[in-house]
mmCIF file of C-alpha atoms in Angstrom:
data_model
loop_
_atom_site.group_PDB
_atom_site.id
_atom_site.type_symbol
_atom_site.label_atom_id
_atom_site.label_comp_id
_atom_site.label_asym_id
_atom_site.label_seq_id
_atom_site.Cartn_x
_atom_site.Cartn_y
_atom_site.Cartn_z
ATOM 1 C CA MET A 447 5.828 -8.242 -9.012
ATOM 2 C CA SER A 448 7.169 -11.509 -7.714
ATOM 3 C CA ARG A 449 10.724 -10.278 -7.223
ATOM 4 C CA ILE A 450 9.209 -7.269 -4.843
ATOM 5 C CA PHE A 451 7.109 -9.680 -3.048
ATOM 6 C CA ALA A 452 10.306 -11.866 -2.493
ATOM 7 C CA VAL A 453 12.356 -8.871 -1.225
ATOM 8 C CA LEU A 454 9.295 -7.786 0.999
ATOM 9 C CA ILE A 455 9.270 -11.846 2.725
ATOM 10 C CA SER A 456 12.957 -11.624 2.725
ATOM 11 C CA VAL A 457 12.862 -8.384 4.765
ATOM 12 C CA MET A 458 10.532 -9.687 6.801
ATOM 13 C CA SER A 459 11.970 -12.775 7.765
ATOM 14 C CA LEU A 460 15.165 -11.044 8.935
ATOM 15 C CA GLY A 461 13.144 -8.335 11.027
ATOM 16 C CA GLY A 462 14.052 -9.595 14.150
ATOM 17 C CA VAL A 463 11.093 -11.733 14.556
ATOM 18 C CA ALA A 464 12.352 -14.566 17.340
ATOM 19 C CA HIS A 465 11.945 -18.354 17.051
ATOM 20 C CA ALA A 466 9.898 -20.600 18.920
ATOM 21 C CA SER A 467 11.229 -21.427 22.328
ATOM 22 C CA ASN A 468 10.294 -24.932 24.098
ATOM 23 C CA TYR A 469 10.291 -25.606 27.721
ATOM 24 C CA HIS A 470 10.141 -28.574 29.905
ATOM 25 C CA CYS A 471 8.945 -28.184 33.558
ATOM 26 C CA ASN A 472 7.999 -30.246 36.425
ATOM 27 C CA ALA A 473 6.312 -29.042 39.504
ATOM 28 C CA SER A 474 5.386 -31.108 42.524
ATOM 29 C CA PHE A 475 3.343 -28.803 45.027
ATOM 30 C CA SER A 476 1.284 -30.970 47.133
ATOM 31 C CA TYR A 477 0.989 -28.376 49.615
ATOM 32 C CA LEU A 478 -1.206 -26.251 47.267
ATOM 33 C CA ASP A 479 -4.719 -26.087 46.784
ATOM 34 C CA SER A 480 -4.627 -26.140 43.182
ATOM 35 C CA GLN A 481 -5.918 -28.231 40.096
ATOM 36 C CA LEU A 482 -2.875 -27.305 38.283
ATOM 37 C CA TRP A 483 -0.280 -28.775 40.385
ATOM 38 C CA ASN A 484 1.775 -32.185 40.540
ATOM 39 C CA ALA A 485 2.455 -31.995 36.347
ATOM 40 C CA GLY A 486 4.694 -31.910 33.840
ATOM 41 C CA TYR A 487 4.354 -29.165 31.542
ATOM 42 C CA GLN A 488 5.953 -28.907 27.753
ATOM 43 C CA ILE A 489 5.735 -25.453 26.714
ATOM 44 C CA SER A 490 6.136 -23.822 23.304
ATOM 45 C CA VAL A 491 6.254 -20.423 22.879
ATOM 46 C CA ARG A 492 6.027 -19.066 19.434
ATOM 47 C CA PRO A 493 6.775 -15.047 19.099
ATOM 48 C CA GLY A 494 4.447 -12.979 16.643
ATOM 49 C CA PHE A 495 4.923 -10.199 14.447
ATOM 50 C CA ASN A 496 3.451 -7.705 16.850
ATOM 51 C CA GLY A 497 5.930 -8.221 19.809
ATOM 52 C CA GLY A 498 3.369 -10.627 21.681
ATOM 53 C CA ALA A 499 3.306 -14.458 21.266
ATOM 54 C CA LEU A 500 1.278 -17.661 21.683
ATOM 55 C CA ALA A 501 2.200 -20.435 24.208
ATOM 56 C CA HIS A 502 1.121 -24.055 24.053
ATOM 57 C CA VAL A 503 1.119 -25.997 27.276
ATOM 58 C CA ARG A 504 0.870 -29.711 27.416
ATOM 59 C CA LEU A 505 -0.056 -30.516 30.910
ATOM 60 C CA ASN A 506 0.365 -33.982 32.291
ATOM 61 C CA ARG A 507 -0.960 -34.873 35.633
ATOM 62 C CA ASN A 508 -2.560 -37.244 37.734
ATOM 63 C CA TYR A 509 -6.627 -37.135 37.865
ATOM 64 C CA ALA A 510 -7.295 -36.378 41.672
ATOM 65 C CA GLY A 511 -8.522 -39.121 43.662
ATOM 66 C CA ALA A 512 -8.090 -41.886 40.638
ATOM 67 C CA GLY A 513 -4.529 -41.767 40.173
ATOM 68 C CA LEU A 514 -4.899 -41.917 36.247
ATOM 69 C CA PRO A 515 -3.228 -39.765 33.948
ATOM 70 C CA ARG A 516 -4.609 -36.863 32.565
ATOM 71 C CA VAL A 517 -3.494 -34.666 29.585
ATOM 72 C CA GLU A 518 -4.698 -31.069 28.904
ATOM 73 C CA VAL A 519 -3.582 -28.530 26.296
ATOM 74 C CA ILE A 520 -3.861 -25.090 27.161
ATOM 75 C CA GLN A 521 -3.217 -21.663 24.741
ATOM 76 C CA MET A 522 -2.206 -19.089 26.351
ATOM 77 C CA ASN A 523 -1.909 -15.429 25.188
ATOM 78 C CA CYS A 524 1.015 -13.499 25.907
ATOM 79 C CA VAL A 525 2.387 -9.696 25.523
ATOM 80 C CA PRO A 526 5.506 -8.375 25.881
ATOM 81 C CA GLY A 527 6.726 -8.733 29.610
ATOM 82 C CA SER A 528 7.049 -6.715 32.488
ATOM 83 C CA ASP A 529 9.757 -6.913 35.546
ATOM 84 C CA GLY A 530 12.539 -8.175 33.064
ATOM 85 C CA ALA A 531 10.524 -10.765 31.470
ATOM 86 C CA GLU A 532 10.244 -11.616 27.628
ATOM 87 C CA PHE A 533 6.345 -12.309 27.906
ATOM 88 C CA ASP A 534 3.830 -12.234 30.214
ATOM 89 C CA CYS A 535 0.864 -15.113 29.066
ATOM 90 C CA VAL A 536 -2.456 -16.212 30.705
ATOM 91 C CA GLU A 537 -4.630 -18.748 29.529
ATOM 92 C CA SER A 538 -7.011 -18.041 26.639
ATOM 93 C CA ASN A 539 -9.445 -20.919 26.660
ATOM 94 C CA GLY A 540 -12.516 -20.139 28.654
ATOM 95 C CA ILE A 541 -13.794 -23.356 28.382
ATOM 96 C CA ASN A 542 -12.496 -25.669 30.382
ATOM 97 C CA GLN A 543 -13.601 -27.689 33.711
ATOM 98 C CA ARG A 544 -11.314 -25.799 36.167
ATOM 99 C CA ASN A 545 -12.095 -23.000 38.333
ATOM 100 C CA GLU A 546 -8.768 -21.511 37.915
ATOM 101 C CA ILE A 547 -6.397 -20.434 34.848
ATOM 102 C CA LEU A 548 -2.748 -20.911 34.032
ATOM 103 C CA ALA A 549 -0.712 -17.574 33.993
ATOM 104 C CA ALA A 550 3.137 -17.590 32.982
ATOM 105 C CA GLN A 551 6.087 -15.140 32.703
ATOM 106 C CA PHE A 552 9.015 -16.392 30.533
ATOM 107 C CA PHE A 553 12.444 -14.869 31.017
ATOM 108 C CA PRO A 554 15.341 -14.686 28.761
ATOM 109 C CA ASN A 555 17.585 -17.001 30.715
ATOM 110 C CA GLY A 556 15.137 -19.720 30.420
ATOM 111 C CA TRP A 557 13.699 -19.467 34.116
ATOM 112 C CA THR A 558 10.096 -19.470 34.113
ATOM 113 C CA ILE A 559 7.410 -18.683 36.849
ATOM 114 C CA LEU A 560 3.934 -20.554 36.616
ATOM 115 C CA TYR A 561 1.015 -19.041 38.286
ATOM 116 C CA ALA A 562 -2.654 -20.620 39.046
ATOM 117 C CA THR A 563 -5.583 -17.985 39.622
ATOM 118 C CA PRO A 564 -8.990 -18.268 40.237
ATOM 119 C CA ARG A 565 -10.971 -17.922 37.086
ATOM 120 C CA ASP A 566 -13.398 -14.885 38.420
ATOM 121 C CA ILE A 567 -10.859 -12.740 40.119
ATOM 122 C CA TRP A 568 -6.968 -11.718 38.830
ATOM 123 C CA GLN A 569 -5.160 -12.942 42.389
ATOM 124 C CA PRO A 570 -2.497 -14.600 41.276
ATOM 125 C CA TYR A 571 -0.688 -17.133 43.771
ATOM 126 C CA ALA A 572 2.635 -18.624 42.302
ATOM 127 C CA LEU A 573 2.695 -22.132 41.880
ATOM 128 C CA GLY A 574 6.395 -21.559 42.068
ATOM 129 C CA ASN A 575 9.575 -20.466 40.623
ATOM 130 C CA VAL A 576 9.630 -23.544 38.295
ATOM 131 C CA GLN A 577 12.580 -24.210 36.952
ATOM 132 C CA CYS A 578 12.120 -25.057 33.555
ATOM 133 C CA MET A 579 14.684 -26.471 30.892
ATOM 134 C CA ARG A 580 14.686 -24.115 27.880
ATOM 135 C CA MET A 581 15.412 -26.178 24.561
#
């Protein structure tokens, strides 16, 4: 029985499941009226077995008006990508003090697009084509 279990685990581990990808991004968009602008992003994308993934974003930014640093962790659920993206992701945490959510597209070449959209209606406007360094 243990041999069958070991073979099953071996087959699953070699079944094409990708490894986690880590990204480091910096966005400086002072011309945008967004609570997610002017920040450093550390993103970890972990693929799952169903073709989707889970992304954890550590967002470092200065608090508006106070000039104090603020760290926020955002979790995004990801599905297989569209328009050539490896993953399309959207913020899954519904409890925060922002009136907008973060979304992203991750491409195989390491290029990432980050979006912010109002929480009540999906109308994404690009934070920009943020150049991220894939680690």
